[in-house]
PDB file of C-alpha atoms in Angstrom:
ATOM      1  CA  UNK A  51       0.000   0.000   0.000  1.00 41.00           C
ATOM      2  CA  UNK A  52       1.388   3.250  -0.864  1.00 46.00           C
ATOM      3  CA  UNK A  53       0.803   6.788   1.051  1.00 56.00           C
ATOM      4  CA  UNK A  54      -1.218   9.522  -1.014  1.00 59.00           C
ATOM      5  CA  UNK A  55      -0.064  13.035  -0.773  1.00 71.00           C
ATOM      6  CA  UNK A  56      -2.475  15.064   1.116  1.00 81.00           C
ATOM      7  CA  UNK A  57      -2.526  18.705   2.606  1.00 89.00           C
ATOM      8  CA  UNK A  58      -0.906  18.458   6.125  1.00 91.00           C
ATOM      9  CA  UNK A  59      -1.705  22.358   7.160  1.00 92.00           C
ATOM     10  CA  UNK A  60      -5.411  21.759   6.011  1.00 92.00           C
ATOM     11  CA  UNK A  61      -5.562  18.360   8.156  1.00 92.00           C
ATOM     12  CA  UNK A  62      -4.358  19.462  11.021  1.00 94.00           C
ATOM     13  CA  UNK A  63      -6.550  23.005  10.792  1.00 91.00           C
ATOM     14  CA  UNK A  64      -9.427  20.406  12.018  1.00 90.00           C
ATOM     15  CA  UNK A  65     -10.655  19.889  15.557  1.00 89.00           C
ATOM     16  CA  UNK A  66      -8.610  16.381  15.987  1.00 89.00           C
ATOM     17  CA  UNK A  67      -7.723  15.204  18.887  1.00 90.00           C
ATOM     18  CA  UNK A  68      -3.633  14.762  18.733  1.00 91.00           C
ATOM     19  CA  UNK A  69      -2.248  12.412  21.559  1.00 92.00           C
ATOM     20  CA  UNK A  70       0.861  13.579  22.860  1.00 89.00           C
ATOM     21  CA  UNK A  71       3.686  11.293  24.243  1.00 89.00           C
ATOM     22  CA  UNK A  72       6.612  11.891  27.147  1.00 88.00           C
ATOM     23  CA  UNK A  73       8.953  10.153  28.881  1.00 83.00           C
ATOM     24  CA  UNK A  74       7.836   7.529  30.820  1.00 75.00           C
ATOM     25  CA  UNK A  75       6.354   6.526  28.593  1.00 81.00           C
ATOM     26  CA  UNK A  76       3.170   8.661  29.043  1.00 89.00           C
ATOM     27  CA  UNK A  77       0.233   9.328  26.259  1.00 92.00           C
ATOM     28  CA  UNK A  78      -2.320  11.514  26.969  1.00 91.00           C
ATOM     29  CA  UNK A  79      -5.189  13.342  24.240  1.00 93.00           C
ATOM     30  CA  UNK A  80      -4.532  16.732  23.865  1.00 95.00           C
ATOM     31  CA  UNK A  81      -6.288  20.068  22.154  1.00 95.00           C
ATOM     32  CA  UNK A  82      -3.709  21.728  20.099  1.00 96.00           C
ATOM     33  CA  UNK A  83      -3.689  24.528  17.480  1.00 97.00           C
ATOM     34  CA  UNK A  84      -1.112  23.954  14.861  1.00 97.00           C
ATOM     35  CA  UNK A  85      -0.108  27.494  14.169  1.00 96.00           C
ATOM     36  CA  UNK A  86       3.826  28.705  12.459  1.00 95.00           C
ATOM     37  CA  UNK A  87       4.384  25.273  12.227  1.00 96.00           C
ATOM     38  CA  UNK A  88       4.474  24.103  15.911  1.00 98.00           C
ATOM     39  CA  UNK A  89       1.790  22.354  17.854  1.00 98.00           C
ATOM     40  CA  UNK A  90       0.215  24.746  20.654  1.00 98.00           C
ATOM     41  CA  UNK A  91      -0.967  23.222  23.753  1.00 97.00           C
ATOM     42  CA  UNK A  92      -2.410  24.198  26.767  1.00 93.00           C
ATOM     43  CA  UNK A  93      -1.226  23.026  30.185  1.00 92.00           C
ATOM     44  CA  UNK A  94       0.304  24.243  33.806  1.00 88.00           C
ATOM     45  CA  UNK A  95       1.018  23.105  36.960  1.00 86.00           C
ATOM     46  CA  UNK A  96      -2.109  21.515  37.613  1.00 84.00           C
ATOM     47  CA  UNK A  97      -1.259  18.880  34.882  1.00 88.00           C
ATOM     48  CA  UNK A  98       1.162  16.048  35.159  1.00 90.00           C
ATOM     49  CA  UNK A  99       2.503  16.976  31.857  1.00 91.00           C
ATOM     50  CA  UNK A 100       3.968  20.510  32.863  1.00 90.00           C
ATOM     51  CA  UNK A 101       6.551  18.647  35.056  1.00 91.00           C
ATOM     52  CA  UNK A 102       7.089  15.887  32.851  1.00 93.00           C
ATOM     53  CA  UNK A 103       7.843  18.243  30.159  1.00 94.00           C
ATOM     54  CA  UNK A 104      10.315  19.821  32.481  1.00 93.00           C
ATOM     55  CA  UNK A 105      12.193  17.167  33.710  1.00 93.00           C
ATOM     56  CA  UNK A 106      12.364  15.732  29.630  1.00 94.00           C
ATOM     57  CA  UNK A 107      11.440  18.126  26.880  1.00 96.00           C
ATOM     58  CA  UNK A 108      11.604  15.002  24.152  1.00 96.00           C
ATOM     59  CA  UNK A 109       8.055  13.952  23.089  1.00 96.00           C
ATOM     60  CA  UNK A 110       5.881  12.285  20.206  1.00 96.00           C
ATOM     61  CA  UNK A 111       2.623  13.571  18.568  1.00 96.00           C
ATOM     62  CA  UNK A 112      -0.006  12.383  16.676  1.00 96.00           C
ATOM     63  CA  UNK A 113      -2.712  13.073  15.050  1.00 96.00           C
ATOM     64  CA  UNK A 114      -5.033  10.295  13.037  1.00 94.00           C
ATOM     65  CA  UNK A 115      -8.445   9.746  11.702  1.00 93.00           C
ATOM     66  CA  UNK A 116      -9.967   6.880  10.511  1.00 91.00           C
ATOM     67  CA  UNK A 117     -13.562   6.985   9.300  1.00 91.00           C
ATOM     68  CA  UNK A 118     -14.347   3.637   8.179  1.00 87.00           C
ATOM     69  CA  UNK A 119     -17.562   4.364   6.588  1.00 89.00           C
ATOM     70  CA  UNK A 120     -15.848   6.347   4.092  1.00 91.00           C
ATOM     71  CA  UNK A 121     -12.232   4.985   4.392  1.00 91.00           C
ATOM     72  CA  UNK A 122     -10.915   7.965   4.720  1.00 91.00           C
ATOM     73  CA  UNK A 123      -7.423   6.899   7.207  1.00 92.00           C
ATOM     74  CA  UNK A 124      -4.732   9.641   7.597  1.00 93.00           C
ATOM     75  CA  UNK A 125      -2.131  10.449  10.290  1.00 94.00           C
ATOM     76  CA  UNK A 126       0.582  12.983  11.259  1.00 95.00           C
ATOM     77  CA  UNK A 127       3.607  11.815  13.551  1.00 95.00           C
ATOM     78  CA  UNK A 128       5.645  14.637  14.770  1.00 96.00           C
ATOM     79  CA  UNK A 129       8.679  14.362  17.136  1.00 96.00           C
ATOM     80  CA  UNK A 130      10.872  16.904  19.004  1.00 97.00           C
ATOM     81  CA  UNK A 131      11.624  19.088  21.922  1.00 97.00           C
ATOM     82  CA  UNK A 132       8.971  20.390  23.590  1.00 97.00           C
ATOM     83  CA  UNK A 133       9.069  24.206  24.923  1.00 97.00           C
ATOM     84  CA  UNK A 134       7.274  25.325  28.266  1.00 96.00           C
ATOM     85  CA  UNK A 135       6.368  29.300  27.124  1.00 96.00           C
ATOM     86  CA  UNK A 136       4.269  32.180  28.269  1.00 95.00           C
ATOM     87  CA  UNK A 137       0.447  32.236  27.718  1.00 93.00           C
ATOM     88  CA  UNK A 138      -1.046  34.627  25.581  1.00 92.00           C
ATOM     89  CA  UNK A 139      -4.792  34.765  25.285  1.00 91.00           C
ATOM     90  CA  UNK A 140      -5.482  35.533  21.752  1.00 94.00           C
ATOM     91  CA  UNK A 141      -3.576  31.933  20.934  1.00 96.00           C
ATOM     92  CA  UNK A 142      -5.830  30.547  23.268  1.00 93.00           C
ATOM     93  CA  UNK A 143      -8.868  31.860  22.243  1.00 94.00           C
ATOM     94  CA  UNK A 144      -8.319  30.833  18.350  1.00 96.00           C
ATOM     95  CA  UNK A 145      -7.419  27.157  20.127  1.00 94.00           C
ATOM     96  CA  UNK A 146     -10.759  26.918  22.030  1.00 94.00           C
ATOM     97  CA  UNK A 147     -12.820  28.536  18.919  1.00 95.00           C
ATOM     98  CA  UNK A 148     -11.759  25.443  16.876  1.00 93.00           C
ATOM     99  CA  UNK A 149     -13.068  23.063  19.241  1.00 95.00           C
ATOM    100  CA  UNK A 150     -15.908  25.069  21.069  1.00 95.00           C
ATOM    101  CA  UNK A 151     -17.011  27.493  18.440  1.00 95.00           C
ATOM    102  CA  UNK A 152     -16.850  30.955  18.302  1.00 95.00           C
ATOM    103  CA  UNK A 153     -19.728  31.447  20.957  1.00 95.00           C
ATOM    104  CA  UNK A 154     -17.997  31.990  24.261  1.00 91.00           C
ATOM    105  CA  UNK A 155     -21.445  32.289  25.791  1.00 92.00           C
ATOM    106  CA  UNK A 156     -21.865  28.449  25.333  1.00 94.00           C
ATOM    107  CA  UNK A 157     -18.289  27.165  26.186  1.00 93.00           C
ATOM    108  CA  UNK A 158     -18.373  25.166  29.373  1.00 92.00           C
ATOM    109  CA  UNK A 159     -17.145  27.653  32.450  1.00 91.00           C
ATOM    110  CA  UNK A 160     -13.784  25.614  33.026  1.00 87.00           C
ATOM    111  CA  UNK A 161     -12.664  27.046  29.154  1.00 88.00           C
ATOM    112  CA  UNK A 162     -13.825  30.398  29.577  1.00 88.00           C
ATOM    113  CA  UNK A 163     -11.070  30.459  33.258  1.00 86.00           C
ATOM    114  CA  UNK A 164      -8.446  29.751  30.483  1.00 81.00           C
ATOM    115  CA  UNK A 165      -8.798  32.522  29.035  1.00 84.00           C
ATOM    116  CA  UNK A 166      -9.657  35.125  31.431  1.00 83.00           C
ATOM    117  CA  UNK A 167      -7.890  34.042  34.541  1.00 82.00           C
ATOM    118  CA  UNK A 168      -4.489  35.342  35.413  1.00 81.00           C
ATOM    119  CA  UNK A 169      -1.867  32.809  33.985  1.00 77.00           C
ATOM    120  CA  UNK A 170       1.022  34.094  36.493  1.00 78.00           C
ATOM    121  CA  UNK A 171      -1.493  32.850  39.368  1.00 82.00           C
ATOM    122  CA  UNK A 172      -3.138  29.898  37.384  1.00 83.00           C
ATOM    123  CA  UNK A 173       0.015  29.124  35.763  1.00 86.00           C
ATOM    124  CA  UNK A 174      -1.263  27.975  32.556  1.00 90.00           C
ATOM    125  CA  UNK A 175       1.390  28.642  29.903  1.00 93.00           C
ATOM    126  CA  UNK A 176       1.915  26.741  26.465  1.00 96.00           C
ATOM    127  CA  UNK A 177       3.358  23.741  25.722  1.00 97.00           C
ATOM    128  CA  UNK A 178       5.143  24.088  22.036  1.00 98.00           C
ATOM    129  CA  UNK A 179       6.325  21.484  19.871  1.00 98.00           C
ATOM    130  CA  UNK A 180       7.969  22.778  16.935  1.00 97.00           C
ATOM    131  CA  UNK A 181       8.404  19.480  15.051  1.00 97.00           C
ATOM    132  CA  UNK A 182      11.873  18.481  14.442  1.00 97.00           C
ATOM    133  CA  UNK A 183      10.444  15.300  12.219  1.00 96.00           C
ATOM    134  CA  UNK A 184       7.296  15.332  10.947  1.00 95.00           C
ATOM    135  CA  UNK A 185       5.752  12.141   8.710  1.00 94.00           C
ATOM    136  CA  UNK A 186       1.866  12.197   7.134  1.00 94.00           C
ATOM    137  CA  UNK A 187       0.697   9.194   5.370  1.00 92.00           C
ATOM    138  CA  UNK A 188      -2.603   9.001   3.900  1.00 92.00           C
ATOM    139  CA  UNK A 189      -3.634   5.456   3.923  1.00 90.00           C
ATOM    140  CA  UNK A 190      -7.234   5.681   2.707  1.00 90.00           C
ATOM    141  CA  UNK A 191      -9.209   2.840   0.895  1.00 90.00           C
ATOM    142  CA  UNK A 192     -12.257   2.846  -1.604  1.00 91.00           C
ATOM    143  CA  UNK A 193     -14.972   1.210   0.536  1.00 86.00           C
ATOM    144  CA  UNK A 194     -16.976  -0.903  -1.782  1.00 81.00           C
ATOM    145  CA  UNK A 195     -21.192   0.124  -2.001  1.00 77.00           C
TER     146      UNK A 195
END
């Protein structure tokens, strides 16, 4: 079977879930936006990845779907060194908007604190990973009718 090109940017523009790996090893779903090619992720102290990503900055991403009704099966695998960097609300808004909607109004109240509280108390910052390999396959199939 052979990969098909696809567009990466536009696939990972959608509201996929990535799941993002650490030492340990450790997997966990994540939210990201993938913005000037990097993977944008929310977390802080509150989350077990802050420190892991602190004590080993190496981690794995990826980002699949597989619809088998339509055989539509693509991925993204991204590795590098993951940065721990200052939270900036805009960023975070445009994250939350591709999962949420643009409606704040009807985001669940734990979202909204992202945005509004103050990171230096909360201590949410970003979690970057600006791929230093990065593979897409598109291994999609004709389903029969």
């Amino acid at each position: 079977m052979t990969s098909a090109a696809f567009d990466v940017d536009a696939f990972l523009r959608e509201p996929l879930t990535a799941r993002l790996a650490t030492g340990g090893p450790t997997v966990r779903p994540v939210w990201f936006l993938w913005e000037e090619g990097a993977f944008w992720v929310l977390t802080g102290p509150w989350a077990r990845l802050f420190d892991r990503v602190r004590a080993d900055p190496a981690v794995a991403l990826v980002v699949d779907e597989c619809d088998l009704a339509t055989g539509l099966v693509r991925q993204v695998i991204a590795r590098g060194r993951a940065e721990l960097l200052p939270f900036d609300v805009e960023r975070g808004r445009r994250k939350l908007v591709r999962y949420l909607g643009a409606d704040e109004e009807r985001w669940d109240e734990r979202f909204v604190h992202y945005l509004y509280d103050d990171p230096a108390q909360r201590g949410t910052v970003w979690l970057r990973l600006k791929p230093v390999s990065i593979v897409a396959h598109d291994l999609s199939y004709s389903v029969a009718p």
